[in-house]
Amino acid sequence: GNSVTQMEGPVTLSEEAFLTINCTYTATGYPSLFWYVQYPGEGLQLLLKATKADDKGSNKGFEATYRKETTSFHLEKGSVQVSDSAVYFCATPGYSSASKIIFGSGTRLSIRP
Amino acid sequence: DGGITQSPKYLFRKEGQNVTLSCEQNLNHDAMYWYRQDPGQGLRLIYYSQIVNDFQKGDIAEGYSVSREKKESFPLTVTSAQKNPTAFYLCASSDGAGGNQPQHFGDGTRLSIL
């Protein structure tokens, strides 16, 4: 089945620093890829998605490009803020015949003022 | 606004007791899911349902049960057979079949043992 592997955290950055959180996938075909964000004490929210190779998803200053050559979907942001402190999950469908989504283990991001 | 409502936000279970977590959605989604999240860890799938009156076991179904009698409701029962139930429980839904649809999440229920 499909799977994702994301960089382990925690990641600690200063405000206005550049952010990259790595995610690589293993999949049959070219499934959709997602990034979700979880703020403390809350559920997950969809941050961005890409549905096919070379697509770029973007939202709230975050971007990720679906790269089939490197089987990657790295999350980037040019200038992080304290409010970006959260846990970020990379995800992909389990397999095409079911509705399951496979989530990565999550990367905790902390931003220092 | 459409969304997913989980209740209660906090729940305490006594030894030998079954407890039921509520999940209601008004997004008209066909598929619904239950996940368990332990501190500092990712999500593990407990059960999912793609249509009313049908559901499938996920990766950690032992000690849990569900029902899907209505499209908008997918309650989870944590039975006394679940020996380590303390965790954060998340309910989600998605539109249509296939994992290419993003999932929408509730705000979770935190279950603890008394």
Short mmCIF file of C-alpha atoms in Angstrom, two decimals:
data_model
loop_
_atom_site.label_atom_id
_atom_site.label_comp_id
_atom_site.label_asym_id
_atom_site.label_seq_id
_atom_site.Cartn_x
_atom_site.Cartn_y
_atom_site.Cartn_z
CA GLY A 1 0.00 0.00 0.00
CA ASN A 2 0.87 3.67 -0.07
CA SER A 3 2.88 5.30 2.69
CA VAL A 4 4.52 8.58 3.70
CA THR A 5 7.65 9.29 5.71
CA GLN A 6 8.21 12.70 7.21
CA MET A 7 11.11 14.21 9.10
CA GLU A 8 11.10 13.72 12.82
CA GLY A 9 10.81 16.68 15.10
CA PRO A 10 10.72 18.69 17.06
CA VAL A 11 11.80 21.55 14.87
CA THR A 12 12.53 24.85 16.60
CA LEU A 13 13.05 28.05 14.60
CA SER A 14 13.18 31.76 15.25
CA GLU A 15 10.44 34.00 13.94
CA GLU A 16 10.89 34.98 10.26
CA ALA A 17 13.14 31.97 9.57
CA PHE A 18 12.69 29.76 6.49
CA LEU A 19 10.89 26.48 7.11
CA THR A 20 11.20 23.13 5.38
CA ILE A 21 9.55 19.96 6.64
CA ASN A 22 10.45 16.96 4.51
CA CYS A 23 7.95 14.36 3.35
CA THR A 24 8.55 11.49 0.94
CA TYR A 25 5.94 9.06 -0.31
CA THR A 26 5.69 5.53 -1.64
CA ALA A 27 2.68 4.94 -3.82
CA THR A 28 1.14 3.02 -6.66
CA GLY A 29 0.36 5.55 -9.34
CA TYR A 30 0.03 9.22 -8.46
CA PRO A 31 -2.38 9.67 -5.57
CA SER A 32 -3.25 12.99 -3.98
CA LEU A 33 -0.90 14.31 -1.30
CA PHE A 34 -1.91 16.41 1.70
CA TRP A 35 -0.46 18.47 4.50
CA TYR A 36 -2.53 18.79 7.65
CA VAL A 37 -1.87 21.03 10.67
CA GLN A 38 -2.88 20.39 14.28
CA TYR A 39 -2.87 23.27 16.76
CA PRO A 40 -2.67 22.42 20.49
CA GLY A 41 -5.78 20.72 21.82
CA GLU A 42 -7.54 20.70 18.45
CA GLY A 43 -8.26 18.34 15.60
CA LEU A 44 -6.42 18.35 12.30
CA GLN A 45 -7.10 20.92 9.60
CA LEU A 46 -6.28 20.51 5.94
CA LEU A 47 -3.49 22.97 5.16
CA LEU A 48 -2.94 22.27 1.47
CA LYS A 49 -3.14 19.52 -1.11
CA ALA A 50 -1.89 18.53 -4.54
CA THR A 51 -3.76 16.11 -6.76
CA LYS A 52 -1.22 15.30 -9.46
CA ALA A 53 2.47 15.39 -10.26
CA ASP A 54 4.03 18.88 -10.54
CA ASP A 55 1.03 20.46 -8.78
CA LYS A 56 1.84 23.07 -6.15
CA GLY A 57 -0.48 23.39 -3.18
CA SER A 58 -0.43 26.63 -1.21
CA ASN A 59 -2.24 28.20 1.73
CA LYS A 60 -1.43 30.75 4.47
CA GLY A 61 2.07 31.29 3.04
CA PHE A 62 2.87 27.56 3.06
CA GLU A 63 3.70 25.74 -0.17
CA ALA A 64 4.41 22.16 -1.24
CA THR A 65 5.17 20.79 -4.71
CA TYR A 66 4.30 17.25 -5.78
CA ARG A 67 7.58 15.98 -7.24
CA LYS A 68 7.38 12.52 -8.81
CA GLU A 69 11.10 12.47 -9.68
CA THR A 70 12.06 12.55 -6.02
CA THR A 71 8.73 11.17 -4.65
CA SER A 72 8.59 14.15 -2.33
CA PHE A 73 6.09 16.72 -1.06
CA HIS A 74 8.15 18.96 1.20
CA LEU A 75 6.37 21.73 3.11
CA GLU A 76 7.96 25.19 2.93
CA LYS A 77 7.31 28.67 4.25
CA GLY A 78 9.49 31.67 3.63
CA SER A 79 8.99 33.46 6.96
CA VAL A 80 7.44 31.66 9.90
CA GLN A 81 5.46 33.28 12.71
CA VAL A 82 4.90 32.28 16.32
CA SER A 83 1.31 31.40 15.35
CA ASP A 84 2.65 28.66 13.04
CA SER A 85 3.68 26.61 16.07
CA ALA A 86 1.79 23.34 15.66
CA VAL A 87 2.18 19.72 14.58
CA TYR A 88 2.26 19.11 10.81
CA PHE A 89 1.23 15.84 9.18
CA CYS A 90 1.94 14.67 5.64
CA ALA A 91 -0.70 12.27 4.27
CA THR A 92 -1.73 10.24 1.23
CA PRO A 93 -4.58 7.82 0.39
CA GLY A 94 -3.99 4.27 1.59
CA TYR A 95 -5.03 2.73 -1.70
CA SER A 96 -7.48 3.60 -4.40
CA SER A 97 -10.25 1.19 -3.43
CA ALA A 98 -10.95 2.62 0.00
CA SER A 99 -11.36 5.95 1.70
CA LYS A 100 -8.45 5.50 4.07
CA ILE A 101 -5.78 8.17 4.38
CA ILE A 102 -2.33 7.27 5.65
CA PHE A 103 -0.80 9.92 7.92
CA GLY A 104 2.85 10.46 8.65
CA SER A 105 4.02 10.49 12.25
CA GLY A 106 3.82 14.29 12.50
CA THR A 107 6.47 16.98 12.96
CA ARG A 108 6.18 19.35 15.90
CA LEU A 109 7.18 22.91 15.00
CA SER A 110 7.96 25.53 17.64
CA ILE A 111 8.67 29.14 16.70
CA ARG A 112 10.58 31.41 19.10
CA PRO A 113 9.65 35.12 19.15
CA ASP B 1 -21.40 26.59 9.11
CA GLY B 2 -20.95 22.94 8.26
CA GLY B 3 -18.62 20.85 10.33
CA ILE B 4 -18.02 17.95 12.67
CA THR B 5 -19.04 18.06 16.31
CA GLN B 6 -17.49 15.74 18.84
CA SER B 7 -18.76 15.45 22.39
CA PRO B 8 -17.89 15.51 25.15
CA LYS B 9 -14.58 17.37 25.00
CA TYR B 10 -13.33 15.52 28.10
CA LEU B 11 -14.48 12.10 29.33
CA PHE B 12 -13.51 9.95 32.26
CA ARG B 13 -13.95 6.19 32.42
CA LYS B 14 -14.05 3.96 35.44
CA GLU B 15 -12.62 0.46 35.41
CA GLY B 16 -14.95 -2.03 33.71
CA GLN B 17 -17.11 0.68 32.21
CA ASN B 18 -18.09 1.20 28.58
CA VAL B 19 -18.18 4.80 27.36
CA THR B 20 -19.52 6.24 24.12
CA LEU B 21 -18.00 9.16 22.21
CA SER B 22 -20.33 11.12 19.98
CA CYS B 23 -19.52 12.32 16.46
CA GLU B 24 -22.02 14.25 14.32
CA GLN B 25 -21.43 15.88 10.93
CA ASN B 26 -23.63 18.18 8.84
CA LEU B 27 -21.40 18.14 5.76
CA ASN B 28 -23.49 15.44 4.05
CA HIS B 29 -20.35 13.31 3.77
CA ASP B 30 -20.61 9.60 3.04
CA ALA B 31 -17.45 8.44 4.80
CA MET B 32 -16.61 8.80 8.50
CA TYR B 33 -13.59 7.74 10.55
CA TRP B 34 -12.35 7.34 14.10
CA TYR B 35 -8.69 7.82 15.02
CA ARG B 36 -6.74 7.47 18.21
CA GLN B 37 -3.84 9.82 18.95
CA ASP B 38 -1.42 9.18 21.81
CA PRO B 39 0.84 11.94 23.18
CA GLY B 40 3.53 12.95 20.73
CA GLN B 41 2.40 10.41 18.18
CA GLY B 42 0.55 10.25 14.90
CA LEU B 43 -2.95 9.01 14.16
CA ARG B 44 -4.03 5.38 14.22
CA LEU B 45 -7.26 4.34 12.49
CA ILE B 46 -9.78 2.54 14.71
CA TYR B 47 -12.84 2.13 12.45
CA TYR B 48 -14.20 3.69 9.30
CA SER B 49 -17.50 3.70 7.48
CA GLN B 50 -18.02 4.47 3.80
CA ILE B 51 -21.81 4.27 3.85
CA VAL B 52 -24.72 3.99 6.27
CA ASN B 53 -25.11 0.58 7.96
CA ASP B 54 -21.61 -0.50 6.95
CA PHE B 55 -18.24 -0.10 8.64
CA GLN B 56 -14.80 -1.71 8.60
CA LYS B 57 -12.10 -2.28 11.18
CA GLY B 58 -9.03 -0.12 11.00
CA ASP B 59 -5.60 -0.89 12.38
CA ILE B 60 -6.48 -0.95 16.11
CA ALA B 61 -10.17 -1.98 16.36
CA GLU B 62 -9.81 -4.35 19.34
CA GLY B 63 -11.69 -3.06 22.39
CA TYR B 64 -13.78 -0.61 20.35
CA SER B 65 -17.15 -0.77 18.61
CA VAL B 66 -19.07 1.56 16.29
CA SER B 67 -22.44 1.92 14.60
CA ARG B 68 -23.59 3.87 11.55
CA GLU B 69 -27.37 3.99 11.63
CA LYS B 70 -27.56 7.53 10.23
CA LYS B 71 -25.42 9.29 7.66
CA GLU B 72 -24.60 12.15 10.00
CA SER B 73 -23.70 10.11 13.09
CA PHE B 74 -20.84 7.69 13.85
CA PRO B 75 -20.56 7.02 17.61
CA LEU B 76 -17.58 5.15 19.05
CA THR B 77 -17.87 2.94 22.13
CA VAL B 78 -14.74 2.26 24.13
CA THR B 79 -15.42 -1.04 25.86
CA SER B 80 -13.96 -2.46 29.06
CA ALA B 81 -11.90 -4.77 26.84
CA GLN B 82 -9.75 -1.79 25.82
CA LYS B 83 -7.14 -1.93 28.57
CA ASN B 84 -5.34 1.28 27.71
CA PRO B 85 -8.03 3.74 26.59
CA THR B 86 -6.37 6.98 27.72
CA ALA B 87 -5.86 8.97 24.51
CA PHE B 88 -7.15 11.77 22.31
CA TYR B 89 -9.90 10.52 19.98
CA LEU B 90 -10.54 12.24 16.65
CA CYS B 91 -13.51 11.82 14.35
CA ALA B 92 -13.32 12.76 10.68
CA SER B 93 -15.44 12.67 7.55
CA SER B 94 -14.86 12.88 3.81
CA ASP B 95 -16.99 13.38 0.73
CA GLY B 96 -17.35 10.41 -1.60
CA ALA B 97 -15.36 7.25 -1.87
CA GLY B 98 -11.64 7.07 -2.35
CA GLY B 99 -8.85 8.46 -0.24
CA ASN B 100 -8.18 11.31 -2.67
CA GLN B 101 -10.82 13.33 -0.85
CA PRO B 102 -9.45 15.32 2.11
CA GLN B 103 -10.79 14.54 5.54
CA HIS B 104 -12.47 17.07 7.84
CA PHE B 105 -11.85 16.66 11.56
CA GLY B 106 -13.69 17.42 14.77
CA ASP B 107 -11.95 18.99 17.76
CA GLY B 108 -11.53 15.67 19.53
CA THR B 109 -12.46 14.00 22.81
CA ARG B 110 -9.83 13.44 25.48
CA LEU B 111 -10.51 10.22 27.40
CA SER B 112 -8.90 9.48 30.74
CA ILE B 113 -9.16 6.70 33.31
CA LEU B 114 -10.40 7.45 36.82
#
